[in-house]
Amino acid sequence: MGVVGGEAGVDHPPPDPVVRLEGLTKDYGRHRALDGIDLTVGPGEIFGYLGPNGAGKTTTIRLLLGLLRPTAGRATVLGLDSWRDSTAVHARAGYLPGEPTMNGRLTGRELVSYFAALRRRPADVTSATGLADRFDLDLDRRIRALSRGNRQKLAIVQAFMSDPDLVVLDEPTSGLDPLVQQEFHQLLGETTARGATVLFSSHVLNEVDRVADRVGIIRQGRLVAVEHLADLRAKALHRVEARITGPVDLGPFRSLDGVRDLTVEDGVLRCGVPRPSLDGLIKALGRYPVADLSVTEADLEELFLAYYSEASADAA
Ligand code: ATP
C-alpha cells in the first residue's frame, strides 16, 4: 500500500519489510516440513505464528535466522538473505529458542558477557543487567542451579539485551508465571514502540490474543491464514443461548448467515452466529417470549479450531 505524503504527487514507498519469506520450503529427507511459505512482517509489528505441534513453526524460525538452509525459496531479514548473510542477520536479530541450551557451569553474567563480547558490544552487559533486575533474575547464580522459569528469563534477557531490530521468539512464555508474563508483554510493547519487530510462535492462544497485531496460522507446513486479530475477532462466532416459552419455528434462525449448531432442547435454543448475524438473530428471537438470554463471544481458541477444520475440509 503506497502512502501519499504531504507534497502533491509524492508517493512514499512503504517501508521495507523486516521479515520476508518467499516460497520458503524445507525438506527433511523425504519429509516436506515446510511447503512454500510466503509472508512479510513490517517494522513495529508483533506477529504471532500459530500452529499445533509439528506444524513447522520452529523450522520456519530456524530458516529465518539462517540456522537451516532452505530446500527452495528464501528468507530475508531487513533485506539480508538469511542463509548467505547469516552473520549480519545475527547482528540485527535477537533469538529465544524453544529449548535454550546453555552451559550450566557458567553464571548468567558470564553468559551475557560472552554474547556481548561476540557481538563486540560491551554496553550490552549493562542492558542485560537492567533486564535481569526487571525480571528479578540473579545473574550471579550458575545456570545449572536455576529453575526452568529462571532459565527462561535468562533466555529472554539474552534475546533482548542488544536492542535488536527483530526479535524472534519460539514459545517464549513456557514456564513463566503470570506476573512475569505480564512484564514480558510490557517488554514486547516497548520493543515495538522503538520501531523493532517481534515474531513469536505460540500455541498459547490467549497470549497471542493479548499481544499480537497479526497472526499467521500454519498447519502441516502450509500457511493457512494470515489475519489481523481485529478481523479475526469480527469473524468470531457468538454462542447464543435463549430460553423460549412455547414451540419455535427454526426456519428464520436457519436462514441467518453463518449460523451453526442450531438446536432447541428443553425450551433452550442454542446456536453460534458471527457478529454480523447477531441483529437478525435478536429480531428472530423477538417473536417469542424470551425468559433468559446469554451471548458469549467465542475465544480465539474456538476460532483457531474453526480455521483448522475449514482448512482440512478444503483440503479434503
Ligand atoms: P512444535 O510446536 O512441536 O515445536 P513445530 O511447529 O515447531 O512443532 P517443527 O519442529 O518445525 O514443528 O517440525 C515440523 C516437521 O518437521 C515435523 O513433522 C517434525 O517432525 C519434522 N522435523 C523437524 N526437525 C526435523 C529434523 N531435524 N529431521 C527430520 N524431521 C524433522
Short mmCIF file of N, CA and C in Angstrom, two decimals, residues 11 51 74 77 84 90 106 122 124 133 143 169 171 184 253 266 269 274 284 312:
data_model
loop_
_atom_site.label_atom_id
_atom_site.label_comp_id
_atom_site.label_asym_id
_atom_site.label_seq_id
_atom_site.Cartn_x
_atom_site.Cartn_y
_atom_site.Cartn_z
N ASP A 11 4.73 10.03 -3.77
CA ASP A 11 4.19 8.79 -3.23
C ASP A 11 5.32 8.06 -2.51
N GLY A 51 0.38 -22.53 15.51
CA GLY A 51 0.15 -23.82 14.86
C GLY A 51 0.35 -24.94 15.86
N ARG A 74 13.31 -18.46 -0.29
CA ARG A 74 14.30 -17.76 0.53
C ARG A 74 13.63 -16.98 1.66
N VAL A 77 15.90 -10.98 6.16
CA VAL A 77 15.69 -10.15 7.35
C VAL A 77 16.29 -8.79 7.05
N ARG A 84 22.72 -16.71 3.30
CA ARG A 84 24.00 -16.18 2.81
C ARG A 84 24.60 -15.15 3.78
N HIS A 90 22.38 -12.18 12.28
CA HIS A 90 22.50 -12.42 13.73
C HIS A 90 22.84 -11.14 14.49
N LEU A 106 28.36 -22.03 33.61
CA LEU A 106 28.50 -20.57 33.60
C LEU A 106 27.47 -19.93 34.50
N PRO A 122 30.18 -4.22 24.34
CA PRO A 122 30.30 -4.37 25.80
C PRO A 122 29.14 -3.73 26.56
N ASP A 124 26.17 -3.97 26.08
CA ASP A 124 25.04 -4.88 26.20
C ASP A 124 24.96 -5.54 27.59
N ASP A 133 17.36 -7.32 36.36
CA ASP A 133 16.75 -6.68 37.54
C ASP A 133 15.25 -6.61 37.35
N ILE A 143 24.03 -21.36 35.95
CA ILE A 143 22.83 -21.67 35.16
C ILE A 143 22.22 -23.00 35.59
N LEU A 169 11.03 -15.21 18.75
CA LEU A 169 10.83 -15.93 20.00
C LEU A 169 10.03 -17.20 19.73
N GLU A 171 8.03 -19.98 21.29
CA GLU A 171 7.29 -20.34 22.51
C GLU A 171 7.87 -19.64 23.75
N PHE A 184 6.81 -9.44 30.66
CA PHE A 184 7.32 -9.80 29.34
C PHE A 184 6.48 -9.13 28.24
N PHE A 253 -34.28 -18.82 11.91
CA PHE A 253 -32.95 -18.94 12.52
C PHE A 253 -31.99 -19.63 11.54
N ASP A 266 -35.38 -28.78 25.47
CA ASP A 266 -35.99 -28.37 26.76
C ASP A 266 -36.24 -26.87 26.80
N LEU A 269 -32.97 -22.58 23.08
CA LEU A 269 -32.42 -22.53 21.73
C LEU A 269 -30.94 -22.19 21.84
N PRO A 274 -21.97 -15.54 13.62
CA PRO A 274 -20.96 -14.49 13.54
C PRO A 274 -21.59 -13.14 13.87
N ALA A 284 -35.25 -12.34 15.20
CA ALA A 284 -35.96 -13.61 15.11
C ALA A 284 -36.43 -14.04 16.50
N SER A 312 -8.98 -28.17 6.81
CA SER A 312 -8.92 -29.59 6.48
C SER A 312 -10.08 -29.98 5.57
#
